Each structure stands twice: as structure tokens, then as C-alpha cells.
Short mmCIF file of C-alpha atoms in Angstrom, two decimals:
data_model
loop_
_atom_site.label_atom_id
_atom_site.label_comp_id
_atom_site.label_asym_id
_atom_site.label_seq_id
_atom_site.Cartn_x
_atom_site.Cartn_y
_atom_site.Cartn_z
CA MET T 1 117.77 119.47 126.00
CA THR T 2 115.60 120.72 128.79
CA ALA T 3 117.27 121.53 132.08
CA MET T 4 116.72 119.21 135.05
CA ARG T 5 113.21 119.71 136.36
CA ALA T 6 111.74 118.99 139.76
CA PRO T 7 109.56 115.84 139.86
CA LEU T 8 105.86 116.31 139.16
CA LYS T 9 103.34 114.56 141.41
CA LEU T 10 99.97 113.67 139.88
CA ALA T 11 96.72 112.32 141.30
CA LEU T 12 94.22 110.52 139.05
CA TRP T 13 90.78 110.46 140.55
CA GLN T 14 89.02 107.24 139.52
CA CYS T 15 85.46 107.82 140.72
CA ALA T 16 81.91 106.78 139.98
CA SER T 17 79.83 108.97 137.70
CA ALA T 18 76.95 110.92 139.27
CA PRO T 19 74.97 111.96 136.19
CA GLN T 20 73.44 115.45 136.24
CA ASP T 21 74.32 116.08 139.89
CA VAL T 22 76.54 119.11 139.37
CA PRO T 23 76.43 120.44 142.98
CA GLY T 24 77.16 116.94 144.29
CA ASN T 25 80.04 116.51 141.86
CA LEU T 26 81.59 119.85 142.83
CA ALA T 27 81.30 118.87 146.51
CA ARG T 28 82.96 115.51 145.78
CA LEU T 29 85.67 117.29 143.80
CA GLU T 30 86.41 119.49 146.82
CA GLY T 31 87.00 116.35 148.89
CA ALA T 32 89.18 114.70 146.25
CA ALA T 33 91.23 117.90 145.87
CA ARG T 34 91.80 117.98 149.64
CA GLU T 35 92.93 114.35 149.63
CA ALA T 36 95.20 114.83 146.60
CA ALA T 37 96.77 117.96 148.08
CA ASN T 38 97.39 116.14 151.37
CA ALA T 39 99.21 113.46 149.34
CA GLY T 40 101.43 116.19 147.88
CA ALA T 41 99.95 116.14 144.36
CA GLN T 42 100.35 119.24 142.19
CA LEU T 43 97.62 118.14 139.79
CA LEU T 44 94.31 116.31 140.19
CA ILE T 45 92.83 114.72 137.05
CA CYS T 46 89.09 113.90 136.87
CA PRO T 47 87.42 111.68 134.25
CA GLU T 48 85.78 112.80 131.01
CA MET T 49 82.60 114.90 131.47
CA PHE T 50 83.03 114.63 135.24
CA ILE T 51 80.98 117.74 136.06
CA THR T 52 77.72 116.43 134.54
CA GLY T 53 78.34 112.75 133.87
CA TYR T 54 79.07 111.48 130.36
CA ALA T 55 76.06 109.57 128.97
CA ILE T 56 73.35 112.06 129.87
CA GLY T 57 71.81 112.48 126.40
CA ALA T 58 71.74 115.39 123.99
CA PRO T 59 68.92 117.37 125.64
CA ALA T 60 70.66 117.41 129.05
CA VAL T 61 74.00 118.22 127.43
CA GLN T 62 72.41 121.12 125.56
CA SER T 63 70.67 122.54 128.62
CA LEU T 64 73.63 122.16 130.99
CA ALA T 65 76.58 123.16 128.77
CA GLN T 66 78.59 126.21 129.89
CA ALA T 67 81.28 128.40 128.39
CA ALA T 68 84.88 127.64 129.34
CA ASP T 69 84.88 130.72 131.60
CA GLY T 70 81.47 130.04 133.13
CA ALA T 71 80.33 129.29 136.67
CA TRP T 72 81.90 125.80 136.75
CA ALA T 73 85.29 127.26 135.90
CA GLU T 74 84.86 129.71 138.79
CA ALA T 75 83.83 126.93 141.16
CA VAL T 76 86.78 124.73 140.15
CA ALA T 77 89.14 127.71 140.39
CA GLY T 78 87.98 128.16 143.99
CA ILE T 79 88.66 124.50 144.77
CA ALA T 80 92.10 124.72 143.13
CA GLN T 81 93.00 127.83 145.11
CA ARG T 82 91.72 126.49 148.42
CA HIS T 83 93.77 123.29 148.10
CA GLN T 84 96.67 124.77 146.14
CA LEU T 85 96.79 122.29 143.30
CA ALA T 86 95.81 122.29 139.63
CA VAL T 87 92.63 120.52 138.51
CA VAL T 88 91.75 119.00 135.13
CA TYR T 89 88.02 118.35 134.75
CA GLY T 90 85.76 117.24 131.92
CA TYR T 91 82.55 119.12 131.10
CA PRO T 92 80.19 119.98 128.22
CA GLU T 93 81.41 123.27 126.76
CA ARG T 94 79.15 125.73 125.01
CA GLY T 95 81.36 127.26 122.34
CA ALA T 96 81.17 130.83 121.08
CA ASP T 97 79.77 129.20 117.92
CA THR T 98 76.85 127.95 120.13
CA ARG T 99 77.83 124.31 119.51
CA VAL T 100 78.52 121.98 122.43
CA TYR T 101 81.90 120.28 122.71
CA ASN T 102 83.16 117.42 124.86
CA ALA T 103 85.81 119.44 126.69
CA ALA T 104 88.36 119.28 129.48
CA GLN T 105 89.90 122.27 131.19
CA TRP T 106 93.14 122.69 133.15
CA ILE T 107 92.91 125.25 135.95
CA ASP T 108 96.05 125.86 137.97
CA ALA T 109 96.56 126.38 141.72
CA SER T 110 96.21 130.14 141.31
CA GLY T 111 92.77 129.63 139.75
CA GLN T 112 93.95 130.54 136.27
CA ARG T 113 92.48 128.73 133.25
CA ARG T 114 95.58 127.36 131.48
CA LEU T 115 94.27 125.09 128.72
CA ASN T 116 90.83 124.19 127.41
CA TYR T 117 90.77 121.13 125.15
CA ARG T 118 87.92 119.84 122.96
CA LYS T 119 87.65 116.18 121.95
CA ALA T 120 88.57 115.62 118.31
CA TYR T 121 87.65 111.95 117.79
CA LEU T 122 84.05 111.31 118.84
CA PHE T 123 83.24 107.75 119.88
CA GLY T 124 80.17 106.14 118.36
CA GLU T 125 76.59 107.35 118.27
CA LEU T 126 76.52 108.43 121.92
CA ASP T 127 79.34 110.95 121.49
CA ARG T 128 78.16 112.07 118.07
CA SER T 129 74.60 112.63 119.26
CA GLN T 130 75.79 114.80 122.15
CA PHE T 131 78.75 116.78 120.80
CA ALA T 132 80.35 118.61 117.92
CA ALA T 133 83.85 117.42 117.00
CA GLU T 134 86.81 119.80 117.17
CA ALA T 135 89.70 119.59 114.68
CA GLN T 136 92.75 117.74 116.01
CA SER T 137 95.05 120.20 117.76
CA ALA T 138 98.33 119.97 119.65
CA ARG T 139 98.31 122.86 122.07
CA SER T 140 100.48 122.56 125.14
CA PHE T 141 101.77 124.81 127.92
CA ASP T 142 104.47 124.89 130.56
CA PHE T 143 103.39 123.43 133.91
CA HIS T 144 106.11 123.56 136.58
CA GLY T 145 108.70 123.23 133.81
CA TRP T 146 106.96 120.27 132.12
CA LYS T 147 105.40 120.68 128.69
CA VAL T 148 101.89 119.30 129.00
CA GLY T 149 98.94 118.72 126.69
CA MET T 150 95.55 117.04 126.81
CA LEU T 151 93.45 114.51 124.91
CA ILE T 152 90.06 113.06 125.81
CA CYS T 153 89.25 109.33 125.87
CA TYR T 154 88.96 107.99 122.27
CA ASP T 155 91.47 110.63 121.07
CA VAL T 156 94.35 108.71 122.65
CA GLU T 157 93.46 105.61 120.65
CA PHE T 158 94.49 107.51 117.52
CA PRO T 159 98.27 107.54 117.29
CA GLU T 160 97.97 110.68 115.14
CA ALA T 161 96.71 112.74 118.09
CA THR T 162 99.44 111.67 120.50
CA ARG T 163 102.10 112.08 117.84
CA ALA T 164 101.07 115.66 117.12
CA LEU T 165 101.60 116.51 120.79
CA ALA T 166 104.92 114.63 120.88
CA ILE T 167 106.23 116.51 117.86
CA ALA T 168 105.17 119.73 119.59
CA GLY T 169 107.46 118.67 122.45
CA ALA T 170 105.04 117.38 125.08
CA ASP T 171 106.48 115.58 128.13
CA LEU T 172 103.10 114.59 129.56
CA ILE T 173 99.65 114.03 128.04
CA VAL T 174 96.71 114.11 130.44
CA VAL T 175 93.68 112.10 129.30
CA PRO T 176 90.30 112.29 131.07
CA THR T 177 88.30 109.28 129.88
CA ALA T 178 85.02 107.38 130.24
CA ASN T 179 86.18 103.98 129.05
CA MET T 180 83.91 100.98 129.23
CA ALA T 181 84.98 97.63 130.66
CA ASP T 182 84.69 96.08 127.18
CA TYR T 183 87.76 98.14 126.23
CA ASP T 184 90.18 97.20 129.02
CA PHE T 185 92.80 96.63 126.31
CA VAL T 186 93.10 100.39 125.93
CA ALA T 187 94.06 100.97 129.59
CA ARG T 188 96.23 97.86 129.86
CA SER T 189 98.12 97.93 126.54
CA LEU T 190 97.35 100.86 124.26
CA VAL T 191 98.08 103.69 126.70
CA PRO T 192 101.55 102.30 127.64
CA VAL T 193 102.34 101.87 123.93
CA ARG T 194 101.36 105.49 123.22
CA ALA T 195 103.80 106.57 125.95
CA TYR T 196 106.55 104.28 124.60
CA GLU T 197 106.29 105.20 120.94
CA ASN T 198 106.41 108.91 121.79
CA GLN T 199 108.83 108.90 124.75
CA LEU T 200 106.49 110.80 127.05
CA PHE T 201 104.23 110.24 130.08
CA VAL T 202 100.51 109.53 129.64
CA ALA T 203 98.03 109.90 132.53
CA TYR T 204 94.65 108.28 131.79
CA ALA T 205 91.91 108.95 134.38
CA ASN T 206 88.74 106.86 134.07
CA PHE T 207 85.36 106.48 135.73
CA THR T 208 84.47 103.20 137.39
CA GLY T 209 81.14 101.48 138.02
CA PRO T 210 77.86 101.85 136.11
CA GLU T 211 76.27 104.86 134.46
CA GLY T 212 72.89 104.02 132.94
CA SER T 213 73.47 101.04 130.68
CA LEU T 214 77.24 101.66 130.53
CA ARG T 215 79.75 99.97 132.78
CA TYR T 216 83.06 101.79 133.18
CA GLY T 217 86.26 99.77 133.49
CA GLY T 218 88.42 101.80 135.84
CA LEU T 219 92.10 100.77 135.40
CA SER T 220 93.19 104.41 135.39
CA VAL T 221 96.88 104.41 134.57
CA VAL T 222 100.05 106.47 134.45
CA ALA T 223 102.41 105.13 131.78
CA GLY T 224 106.08 106.05 131.54
CA PRO T 225 108.05 107.10 128.45
CA ASP T 226 109.66 103.63 128.46
CA GLY T 227 106.25 101.93 128.29
CA ALA T 228 106.29 101.02 131.98
CA THR T 229 103.01 101.09 133.90
CA LEU T 230 104.00 103.38 136.78
CA ALA T 231 100.69 103.20 138.64
CA GLN T 232 97.35 101.63 137.83
CA ALA T 233 94.01 101.40 139.63
CA GLY T 234 91.82 98.31 139.70
CA ARG T 235 88.01 98.42 139.39
CA ASP T 236 87.32 100.28 142.64
CA GLU T 237 87.23 104.00 143.28
CA ALA T 238 90.78 105.20 143.88
CA LEU T 239 93.11 108.15 143.97
CA VAL T 240 96.11 107.01 141.92
CA ILE T 241 99.29 108.88 142.81
CA ALA T 242 102.35 108.90 140.56
CA THR T 243 105.54 110.92 140.45
CA LEU T 244 107.09 111.81 137.10
CA ASP T 245 110.81 112.30 137.16
CA GLU T 246 113.17 113.82 134.66
CA GLU T 247 115.66 110.96 134.87
CA ARG T 248 113.12 108.43 133.57
CA LEU T 249 112.28 110.75 130.69
CA ARG T 250 115.94 111.30 129.85
CA ALA T 251 116.75 107.56 129.95
CA ALA T 252 113.75 106.65 127.79
CA ARG T 253 114.68 109.28 125.20
CA LEU T 254 118.18 107.83 125.02
CA ALA T 255 116.98 104.21 124.73
CA ALA T 256 114.25 104.86 122.14
CA GLN T 257 114.10 107.71 119.67
CA HIS T 258 111.02 107.31 117.52
CA VAL T 259 110.06 110.96 117.69
CA ARG T 260 113.59 112.11 116.81
CA ASP T 261 113.88 109.54 114.02
CA LEU T 262 110.50 110.50 112.58
CA THR T 263 111.42 114.17 112.64
CA ALA T 264 114.76 113.41 110.97
CA LEU T 265 112.98 111.48 108.23
CA HIS T 266 110.55 114.31 107.60
CA ASN T 267 113.32 116.93 107.69
CA PRO T 268 116.45 115.14 106.46
CA ALA T 269 118.45 118.37 106.47
CA THR T 270 118.31 118.76 110.25
CA MET C 1 82.50 94.61 102.59
CA THR C 2 84.73 91.83 101.36
CA ALA C 3 83.11 88.48 100.63
CA MET C 4 83.80 85.59 103.00
CA ARG C 5 87.31 84.34 102.48
CA ALA C 6 88.87 81.00 103.26
CA PRO C 7 91.13 81.04 106.36
CA LEU C 8 94.79 81.79 105.80
CA LYS C 9 97.40 79.64 107.54
CA LEU C 10 100.75 81.28 108.33
CA ALA C 11 104.06 79.96 109.63
CA LEU C 12 106.55 82.32 111.31
CA TRP C 13 110.03 80.87 111.34
CA GLN C 14 111.82 82.03 114.48
CA CYS C 15 115.40 80.89 113.87
CA ALA C 16 118.97 81.73 114.80
CA SER C 17 120.95 83.99 112.49
CA ALA C 18 123.81 82.43 110.52
CA PRO C 19 125.72 85.51 109.34
CA GLN C 20 127.16 85.39 105.81
CA ASP C 21 126.34 81.72 105.32
CA VAL C 22 124.05 82.11 102.32
CA PRO C 23 124.20 78.47 101.09
CA GLY C 24 123.58 77.25 104.64
CA ASN C 25 120.65 79.62 105.07
CA LEU C 26 119.05 78.54 101.79
CA ALA C 27 119.43 74.90 102.87
CA ARG C 28 117.85 75.67 106.25
CA LEU C 29 115.05 77.54 104.48
CA GLU C 30 114.32 74.45 102.38
CA GLY C 31 113.84 72.46 105.60
CA ALA C 32 111.64 75.09 107.22
CA ALA C 33 109.51 75.33 104.07
CA ARG C 34 109.01 71.56 104.09
CA GLU C 35 107.97 71.64 107.74
CA ALA C 36 105.62 74.61 107.24
CA ALA C 37 104.02 73.01 104.19
CA ASN C 38 103.51 69.77 106.11
CA ALA C 39 101.70 71.83 108.77
CA GLY C 40 99.39 73.18 106.06
CA ALA C 41 100.80 76.71 105.97
CA GLN C 42 100.30 78.78 102.82
CA LEU C 43 103.00 81.28 103.78
CA LEU C 44 106.37 81.00 105.55
CA ILE C 45 107.81 84.23 107.03
CA CYS C 46 111.54 84.49 107.76
CA PRO C 47 113.22 87.21 109.89
CA GLU C 48 114.78 90.45 108.62
CA MET C 49 117.91 90.01 106.48
CA PHE C 50 117.57 86.23 106.84
CA ILE C 51 119.57 85.37 103.72
CA THR C 52 122.83 86.98 104.88
CA GLY C 53 122.26 87.75 108.59
CA TYR C 54 121.49 91.28 109.76
CA ALA C 55 124.50 92.78 111.56
CA ILE C 56 127.20 91.86 109.04
CA GLY C 57 128.64 95.34 108.50
CA ALA C 58 128.59 97.68 105.53
CA PRO C 59 131.41 96.04 103.50
CA ALA C 60 129.74 92.60 103.61
CA VAL C 61 126.35 94.11 102.83
CA GLN C 62 127.84 95.93 99.84
CA SER C 63 129.60 92.88 98.46
CA LEU C 64 126.70 90.45 98.98
CA ALA C 65 123.69 92.58 97.98
CA GLN C 66 121.63 91.35 95.03
CA ALA C 67 118.87 92.72 92.85
CA ALA C 68 115.29 91.71 93.72
CA ASP C 69 115.27 89.38 90.70
CA GLY C 70 118.74 87.96 91.35
CA ALA C 71 119.98 84.46 92.15
CA TRP C 72 118.48 84.45 95.69
CA ALA C 73 115.04 85.18 94.28
CA GLU C 74 115.48 82.23 91.91
CA ALA C 75 116.60 79.96 94.72
CA VAL C 76 113.68 80.95 96.97
CA ALA C 77 111.26 80.59 94.05
CA GLY C 78 112.49 77.02 93.66
CA ILE C 79 111.91 76.32 97.36
CA ALA C 80 108.43 77.87 97.19
CA GLN C 81 107.49 75.80 94.15
CA ARG C 82 108.88 72.54 95.56
CA HIS C 83 106.90 72.91 98.79
CA GLN C 84 103.93 74.75 97.32
CA LEU C 85 103.81 77.67 99.72
CA ALA C 86 104.70 81.35 99.60
CA VAL C 87 107.92 82.59 101.27
CA VAL C 88 108.75 86.03 102.68
CA TYR C 89 112.49 86.49 103.22
CA GLY C 90 114.71 89.41 104.21
CA TYR C 91 117.85 90.25 102.23
CA PRO C 92 120.13 93.15 101.23
CA GLU C 93 118.82 94.48 97.94
CA ARG C 94 120.98 96.21 95.37
CA GLY C 95 118.68 98.80 93.83
CA ALA C 96 118.76 99.96 90.23
CA ASP C 97 120.14 103.21 91.73
CA THR C 98 123.14 101.09 92.97
CA ARG C 99 122.20 101.79 96.62
CA VAL C 100 121.64 98.92 99.04
CA TYR C 101 118.30 98.61 100.84
CA ASN C 102 117.16 96.51 103.78
CA ALA C 103 114.49 94.58 101.87
CA ALA C 104 112.01 91.74 102.15
CA GLN C 105 110.44 89.91 99.25
CA TRP C 106 107.23 87.88 98.96
CA ILE C 107 107.47 85.02 96.47
CA ASP C 108 104.36 82.91 95.98
CA ALA C 109 103.91 79.15 95.59
CA SER C 110 104.18 79.46 91.82
CA GLY C 111 107.60 81.10 92.20
CA GLN C 112 106.32 84.53 91.20
CA ARG C 113 107.74 87.63 92.90
CA ARG C 114 104.66 89.38 94.29
CA LEU C 115 105.95 92.23 96.47
CA ASN C 116 109.40 93.64 97.25
CA TYR C 117 109.46 95.98 100.25
CA ARG C 118 112.31 98.26 101.41
CA LYS C 119 112.63 99.38 105.05
CA ALA C 120 111.66 103.01 105.54
CA TYR C 121 112.64 103.64 109.18
CA LEU C 122 116.29 102.68 109.74
CA PHE C 123 117.20 101.76 113.31
CA GLY C 124 120.27 103.39 114.82
CA GLU C 125 123.81 103.51 113.53
CA LEU C 126 123.93 99.85 112.53
CA ASP C 127 121.04 100.15 110.07
CA ARG C 128 122.13 103.56 108.83
CA SER C 129 125.71 102.42 108.22
CA GLN C 130 124.51 99.45 106.15
CA PHE C 131 121.49 100.69 104.21
CA ALA C 132 119.77 103.48 102.31
CA ALA C 133 116.28 104.37 103.58
CA GLU C 134 113.29 104.06 101.28
CA ALA C 135 110.36 106.51 101.49
CA GLN C 136 107.38 105.15 103.44
CA SER C 137 105.06 103.29 101.10
CA ALA C 138 101.83 101.35 101.45
CA ARG C 139 101.82 98.85 98.61
CA SER C 140 99.74 95.75 99.03
CA PHE C 141 98.45 92.88 96.91
CA ASP C 142 95.82 90.18 96.96
CA PHE C 143 97.00 86.89 98.48
CA HIS C 144 94.32 84.16 98.47
CA GLY C 145 91.68 86.89 98.79
CA TRP C 146 93.46 88.70 101.67
CA LYS C 147 94.94 92.16 101.12
CA VAL C 148 98.50 91.94 102.43
CA GLY C 149 101.39 94.34 102.89
CA MET C 150 104.82 94.32 104.49
CA LEU C 151 106.93 96.33 106.92
CA ILE C 152 110.38 95.55 108.32
CA CYS C 153 111.27 95.62 112.03
CA TYR C 154 111.50 99.25 113.27
CA ASP C 155 108.92 100.33 110.65
CA VAL C 156 106.11 98.74 112.68
CA GLU C 157 107.04 100.84 115.72
CA PHE C 158 105.90 103.90 113.75
CA PRO C 159 102.11 104.05 113.79
CA GLU C 160 102.30 106.11 110.60
CA ALA C 161 103.58 103.14 108.59
CA THR C 162 100.92 100.69 109.79
CA ARG C 163 98.18 103.29 109.36
CA ALA C 164 99.13 103.94 105.75
CA LEU C 165 98.65 100.24 105.00
CA ALA C 166 95.38 100.12 106.95
CA ILE C 167 93.98 103.06 105.03
CA ALA C 168 94.99 101.27 101.83
CA GLY C 169 92.79 98.40 103.02
CA ALA C 170 95.30 95.85 104.32
CA ASP C 171 93.97 92.82 106.24
CA LEU C 172 97.40 91.49 107.18
CA ILE C 173 100.82 93.10 107.62
CA VAL C 174 103.80 90.76 107.54
CA VAL C 175 106.86 92.01 109.46
CA PRO C 176 110.26 90.31 109.24
CA THR C 177 112.31 91.63 112.17
CA ALA C 178 115.64 91.39 114.00
CA ASN C 179 114.51 92.65 117.39
CA MET C 180 116.88 92.60 120.36
CA ALA C 181 115.90 91.23 123.76
CA ASP C 182 116.14 94.76 125.21
CA TYR C 183 113.03 95.60 123.20
CA ASP C 184 110.67 92.78 124.27
CA PHE C 185 108.00 95.45 124.83
CA VAL C 186 107.63 95.70 121.06
CA ALA C 187 106.72 92.02 120.60
CA ARG C 188 104.63 91.79 123.76
CA SER C 189 102.67 95.07 123.65
CA LEU C 190 103.33 97.28 120.65
CA VAL C 191 102.58 94.76 117.90
CA PRO C 192 99.16 93.78 119.38
CA VAL C 193 98.31 97.48 119.74
CA ARG C 194 99.19 98.10 116.08
CA ALA C 195 96.79 95.31 115.13
CA TYR C 196 94.05 96.65 117.43
CA GLU C 197 94.23 100.30 116.42
CA ASN C 198 94.04 99.34 112.73
CA GLN C 199 91.68 96.33 112.87
CA LEU C 200 94.03 94.04 110.98
CA PHE C 201 96.37 91.07 111.58
CA VAL C 202 100.10 91.61 112.19
CA ALA C 203 102.62 88.75 111.84
CA TYR C 204 106.02 89.62 113.36
CA ALA C 205 108.81 87.05 112.70
CA ASN C 206 112.01 87.49 114.72
CA PHE C 207 115.43 85.90 115.06
CA THR C 208 116.42 84.37 118.36
CA GLY C 209 119.81 83.85 120.01
CA PRO C 210 123.03 85.82 119.52
CA GLU C 211 124.52 87.42 116.42
CA GLY C 212 127.88 89.01 117.14
CA SER C 213 127.32 91.36 120.07
CA LEU C 214 123.55 91.40 119.54
CA ARG C 215 121.11 89.14 121.35
CA TYR C 216 117.77 88.65 119.63
CA GLY C 217 114.65 88.32 121.72
CA GLY C 218 112.46 85.86 119.80
CA LEU C 219 108.81 86.26 120.92
CA SER C 220 107.64 86.15 117.29
CA VAL C 221 103.94 86.89 117.36
CA VAL C 222 100.73 86.89 115.37
CA ALA C 223 98.34 89.54 116.69
CA GLY C 224 94.65 89.68 115.83
CA PRO C 225 92.58 92.69 114.74
CA ASP C 226 91.04 92.75 118.25
CA GLY C 227 94.49 93.03 119.88
CA ALA C 228 94.55 89.37 120.88
CA THR C 229 97.86 87.52 120.80
CA LEU C 230 96.88 84.56 118.60
CA ALA C 231 100.24 82.77 118.76
CA GLN C 232 103.60 83.71 120.24
CA ALA C 233 106.97 81.99 120.43
CA GLY C 234 109.23 82.05 123.46
CA ARG C 235 113.02 82.44 123.25
CA ASP C 236 113.75 79.13 121.49
CA GLU C 237 113.77 78.39 117.78
CA ALA C 238 110.21 77.70 116.69
CA LEU C 239 107.82 77.48 113.79
CA VAL C 240 104.81 79.49 114.95
CA ILE C 241 101.59 78.49 113.17
CA ALA C 242 98.48 80.67 113.16
CA THR C 243 95.26 80.65 111.21
CA LEU C 244 93.63 83.95 110.26
CA ASP C 245 89.89 83.79 109.84
CA GLU C 246 87.45 86.20 108.31
CA GLU C 247 85.02 86.01 111.22
CA ARG C 248 87.59 87.44 113.67
CA LEU C 249 88.33 90.27 111.26
CA ARG C 250 84.64 91.01 110.76
CA ALA C 251 83.89 90.99 114.51
CA ALA C 252 86.87 93.24 115.30
CA ARG C 253 85.83 95.73 112.63
CA LEU C 254 82.36 95.90 114.15
CA ALA C 255 83.64 96.30 117.73
CA ALA C 256 86.29 98.93 116.96
CA GLN C 257 86.34 101.31 114.04
CA HIS C 258 89.37 103.54 114.32
CA VAL C 259 90.25 103.30 110.64
CA ARG C 260 86.69 104.05 109.54
CA ASP C 261 86.39 106.91 112.05
CA LEU C 262 89.72 108.39 110.96
CA THR C 263 88.73 108.21 107.31
CA ALA C 264 85.36 109.82 108.09
CA LEU C 265 87.13 112.66 109.89
CA HIS C 266 89.47 113.24 106.97
CA ASN C 267 86.64 113.00 104.44
CA PRO C 268 83.51 114.23 106.23
CA ALA C 269 81.45 114.08 103.04
CA THR C 270 81.66 110.29 102.74
#
């Protein structure tokens, strides 16, 4: 068992998309980081592809994409340091293999790049026309004593992806998303079930409003390891604040033990 | 694509448990089968361990257990033939290996045994003290043109078990259960999510009322491949009727394609 940890305070930034306005988005991010820090948050989570907008087309993705340690990472590191909180942001990543990935990066309050995650399950023609798919992975790291990992949007709809992180010991999965209003079921029902069946927290940060012909559904949500919806936005722009506490995690892992039971089944000797 | 199929009408029998009263339970089943047949149902689904009751203790389970082709199968076959509908019933099965399994059997309207399923994920000390666990399987068969499989209770809480059946092509998963009121989240949220993430129907038939120190939660539910709750019982005894139609399945498989996308990822050449 993990020792008692201090609570973790998160802010999900449910904002409108401003496609291809990178300077404007970085300026908005500075404001959101200030607001989240003032609310006491240790982490600010932006939606999928926040830096450039999501549905910008393959040519724009190709011309804008940057390496994980490029100028955007430096700009976000500056914001994180100035406001003393970690930031997770989505962006098009130019890999060392020259391919472009739908990525999200976690930069901590010291400006250090802690985890870069690439989307494994691409959604439909739009995603597939813009990005290369990464193999499913389950990397995590220690953030203020909490074991944390990331997924992006459609990834969380695959129980396989969440399960891999749960088996690796994750306490919290952070999910930048760009979920359309046609798929409200995901934010309302599927995300809480992912949390429940894995006994961990899931934080799902969505865009809201239109982007081209898309209409985002908002409903950004933090789900608890007992399936409870701890905080959820509506359709409007919002900064959703939630506090994760160790006691809720401990109680949920006593009441439901799917991950332990699955592990026992796979390794009957343990 | 599968050719257009005639709708399938199901009846979920949400009843009280009558522990160790096998003759009484078979008599009650006769009545429920009559009622379901009068409602036009082609299939009647009873809860987990319906024949003997669920929480009867290891000695009773050991002394009562029967082979899949034993006297209970003959009795249920008679009921199915008299009322001209298929019956799924839960019972303690004595395997050829002499171990006792938490099983459910599907007997069709002609009295033929079509599928015998053994629970793979045992729930807590009660299940583990009474039963041997079977390895996860994904057997299915053709029922009036619909590909159908079974899980029992806690099995459906593991996305791995549902997914295996979905990949095998299942259209409907039938789930006898004995779910306690503390776990209403499963009937209200988890079962519809299982249906949604696999684009198939799930029919979850629960006990209601007390059994010893347990209190069952009812809320038996039929969930659609789009995540919709098509029919759901409350806490009282009920015969829940639902009709599955091909058009809903087709529309859901156009709108969401997790199973296809997962298969494509695992087999990029196809």
C-alpha cells in the first residue's frame, strides 16, 4: 500500500478552440494558468490539440507540428514556472521519425517536461488524415506522490488502454479530449465507468463550442475511483476544480477490486 | 455484413431468490415461462444460480450440484418445450473434473442444450468458497440469426470478457446476475457502457429482495449497442420485455466503431 498522500488539486480548462492561433492560445493559457493557480490547483489540463486547434487539416498540422522539446514546450514551461503549477497541453508533435503525432505533454511547475504521450487510437478519417498512430503504452510517473498517466480522447473509450495504466499502478489518468456533442455518453457514462472498473481517478478535459463544422460537447469531468462524478462542467467555458484525496481511493479499492482480481487471475500464484 | 434479421424478443425475469427450494423454483419457472411466452418472448433469462439460490454455502452447493445434462436440464427442457421459448438459467454445475462451477445454461424451445457457460471471474470470498473458476472463454452460437454469448454477474464488470465476445462477433450477451444493492452503479452505468463500447446488446437479469444477509438490487436491464437503456426494472419483481432490432444494431455500428478500430489496430493489414 502507498503511504498517505496529500490531496491533489486539479483544474480542467474547458475552453473554446481557436484554430491556428498559436500566439493567442498561449496568451489565453497564461490567463487560465493564473486563474488555476489562484484557485490553488497544482495541475492545469487543457483539451486535445489545444495549442493549434484540433480539426485544422493535414497541411496545417504538417506545417505547424513541433518536436516535444520545441518552442511551445519552452513557452509552456515559462507559463508553468511563472504560475507555479503543472500544465498538460495537447499539440501536434513532430517525431524524430518525421511523422506527426497527436500528442499531449505534461510540464511541471519547475518547467521540466515530465511525460509526453502520443494518441494510440485515432478517431475516424479526420484523425487518421492528420496523424500517425502510436502503439498503446502505459507510461506513468510520480506527481506529488500520485502515480499519473495520460490518454487522449478516443483512447479512453478503449478499456484496454485504461486497464494497461491501471495494471501499471496509476492513481490518476489525465485525458485531454476534443469530444463532439454527439458523444455526450462518453463524458456522462463511459468516463465514470473507466474510473470505477479500474479504481482510479480520471480527469477528462474537453473543448466546448464550434470548430469549423464540429461542435464540441463540453461536459469536462473528474470521475472518482468509485464511479462518482466529482465535478463536471456544462456546455459553457469553465475552469473545473476538483480535489483528489487518498481516502476516497483507499475506500474504493476496498469496496471494488477488479484490478486486483484480474491480476490474481492472470497470476494465480501471487 | 449480416443479412437483415427478424427482431428478437427477450424476457428478463427479475425475481426473489428461494434458496435450496429446487422444486419450488422449477414450479415458479414454469409460471414465468408461460407469462413470457404469452408476451411473445423467444427467450426467458433467469438470475445467477436461480435453481438453488446463490448464497447457499459450500456444503449445499457441493451436495446439490448437477451435471449440465442432469435432471435440472431435463426439467428446464420440458418447460421450454411446453411454452415454446428458450430458457437461460443459473445453477451449480458438477463438472466432469468433479469440481463445482457457477454456471448458466441456454436451452432452446426444442429442449436442446445450446450453450453451457461457467463463470470466469469469481466475486469475493462467497463465490470463491463455493465455486471453481473457469478460464475466460468467448463461445457463442446462432440463435434465430443472432450471434449470442453469455457471461455471469461479475464477469461483465471486466471489459476483457465482453470484448472477447465482441471480437468473436457477438450481437447479444446474456448475463444472469446476483448483484447487491450496494452495486447499483453496475446496472445503471457499467452495463450500458459495455454495450456501447462493443456495439452489441447486453441483457442483465438480476434477483431482487433479500437472501440471507444479502440484499439484491434488481434494476435488471437491457442495454442497446448505442448505450441506450432499452428497458430497466426497478426494485420489485418484474418480467422485463425488450425487443432487439437489427436497425438499431446497424445504426450503432455505423456511429461508433470501437470493435472495428481495435481489430484494425491489432491487424493493420486487414
